[in-house]
């Protein structure tokens, strides 16, 4: 493989191409003798994944990688050979793998990396970055641009501009965060993540891990306290809501648990979320529980617990034949002593006086959902390859709006950017991108995109983005004018009406358009 070193983009494409290639990043290897810097290897996947968030790449999570390692019997801390990396990539169906190493000498850091093209079994040319150790994050960001440029030499953003668009991060916060995710016990994790949050209070990913660490220790009250700090529209907000629901469930706060699961279900249609909403509803005596369990069984008929929960709901309603049917499905999937005993009881024609409790789903798997959604999108992309640019762009705009409404801002941004590239005159694409950038506090970018949209086709949504940006920058007079423009286009727009009322009342916290 090493002998076949050529630029990836020089190869002729063959077969269907994914619109968002799957990338696996392996922790970089420390090739120096400097002590205490092994944590840097794990920092590369973390920082690079964040840097690729707005790119067409779909980056595998650390959990995906560790799961593949586990299936192959590889220790999480192992330094895999290239042959083993190839096996892991096959397990994950990755299109590309990024491997590399780093060396520290006399205070200078040198990083070398290569991309493996899994379809063609080829290595890219070596990608190299270097600089002072204190500039680790800047070096990693520069490497991210190198990777994107290698995959697409026509990358439109200059390297310096790419690096400059990311806010400065504290190196000590990054070190504590990485040491937290690789720690082997929850007490050490809590110590590390608390330090990260102290250094960077807005570090929501560390806050999520802190809440999950308390959850693992069954300190559900502390877990709920930390998880509740994460905004629902944050990139990790969906996962935070899931564990917030679980923490409140185990704390006995069924009303709060239901609120968390219901909020998540409105944005992300995960089967386990509907199941848990059913469990909480059943504990609260809500007859809608059966509907949630039926939806879970319909979406994932191979999960025995969903059939079991539906059987419990049916038995409570006196439908013993229906309950027996679902319990037989459970036993077909795998042996279950509780289900067998329950089946024997309902088969006698009398509902048990104390039916078993419904089973809550504790595993959150947003990654698989996103990968499935990505595969569906790839299929749609292949179908649209021969369509005109305007039609193709309209598809990405619609997909972006769906993702944005689901709270998946990062994925939505990719869709809107792709639409802008395909059809720069699509005003809706610029508006969607402006909404995403405003939600991530990129006020300058949001303003530019909103103005571009208005220049093409004035819309209430674009003016409302400008209003939110103006309010964030304490420009109340300009915000009022933006709202008036929005109302001139859509007099009944509820967001514009509410925003005008808030500005008049002296409230400057703008709602998300």
PDB file of C-alpha atoms in Angstrom, residues 278 281-282 284-292 313 316-317:
ATOM      1  CA  UNK A 278     -44.080   5.553  26.028  1.00  0.00           C
ATOM      2  CA  UNK A 281     -46.304   8.087  29.726  1.00  0.00           C
ATOM      3  CA  UNK A 282     -47.273   4.644  31.066  1.00  0.00           C
ATOM      4  CA  UNK A 284     -47.896   8.619  34.510  1.00  0.00           C
ATOM      5  CA  UNK A 285     -51.058   6.735  33.553  1.00  0.00           C
ATOM      6  CA  UNK A 286     -51.231   8.314  30.097  1.00  0.00           C
ATOM      7  CA  UNK A 287     -53.145   6.119  27.629  1.00  0.00           C
ATOM      8  CA  UNK A 288     -51.035   7.475  24.758  1.00  0.00           C
ATOM      9  CA  UNK A 289     -48.266   5.104  25.856  1.00  0.00           C
ATOM     10  CA  UNK A 290     -49.627   2.320  23.657  1.00  0.00           C
ATOM     11  CA  UNK A 291     -49.327   4.530  20.567  1.00  0.00           C
ATOM     12  CA  UNK A 292     -45.662   5.245  21.282  1.00  0.00           C
ATOM     13  CA  UNK A 313     -49.710  -1.865  27.383  1.00  0.00           C
ATOM     14  CA  UNK A 316     -53.272  -3.325  30.867  1.00  0.00           C
ATOM     15  CA  UNK A 317     -56.111  -2.628  28.429  1.00  0.00           C
TER      16      UNK A 317
END
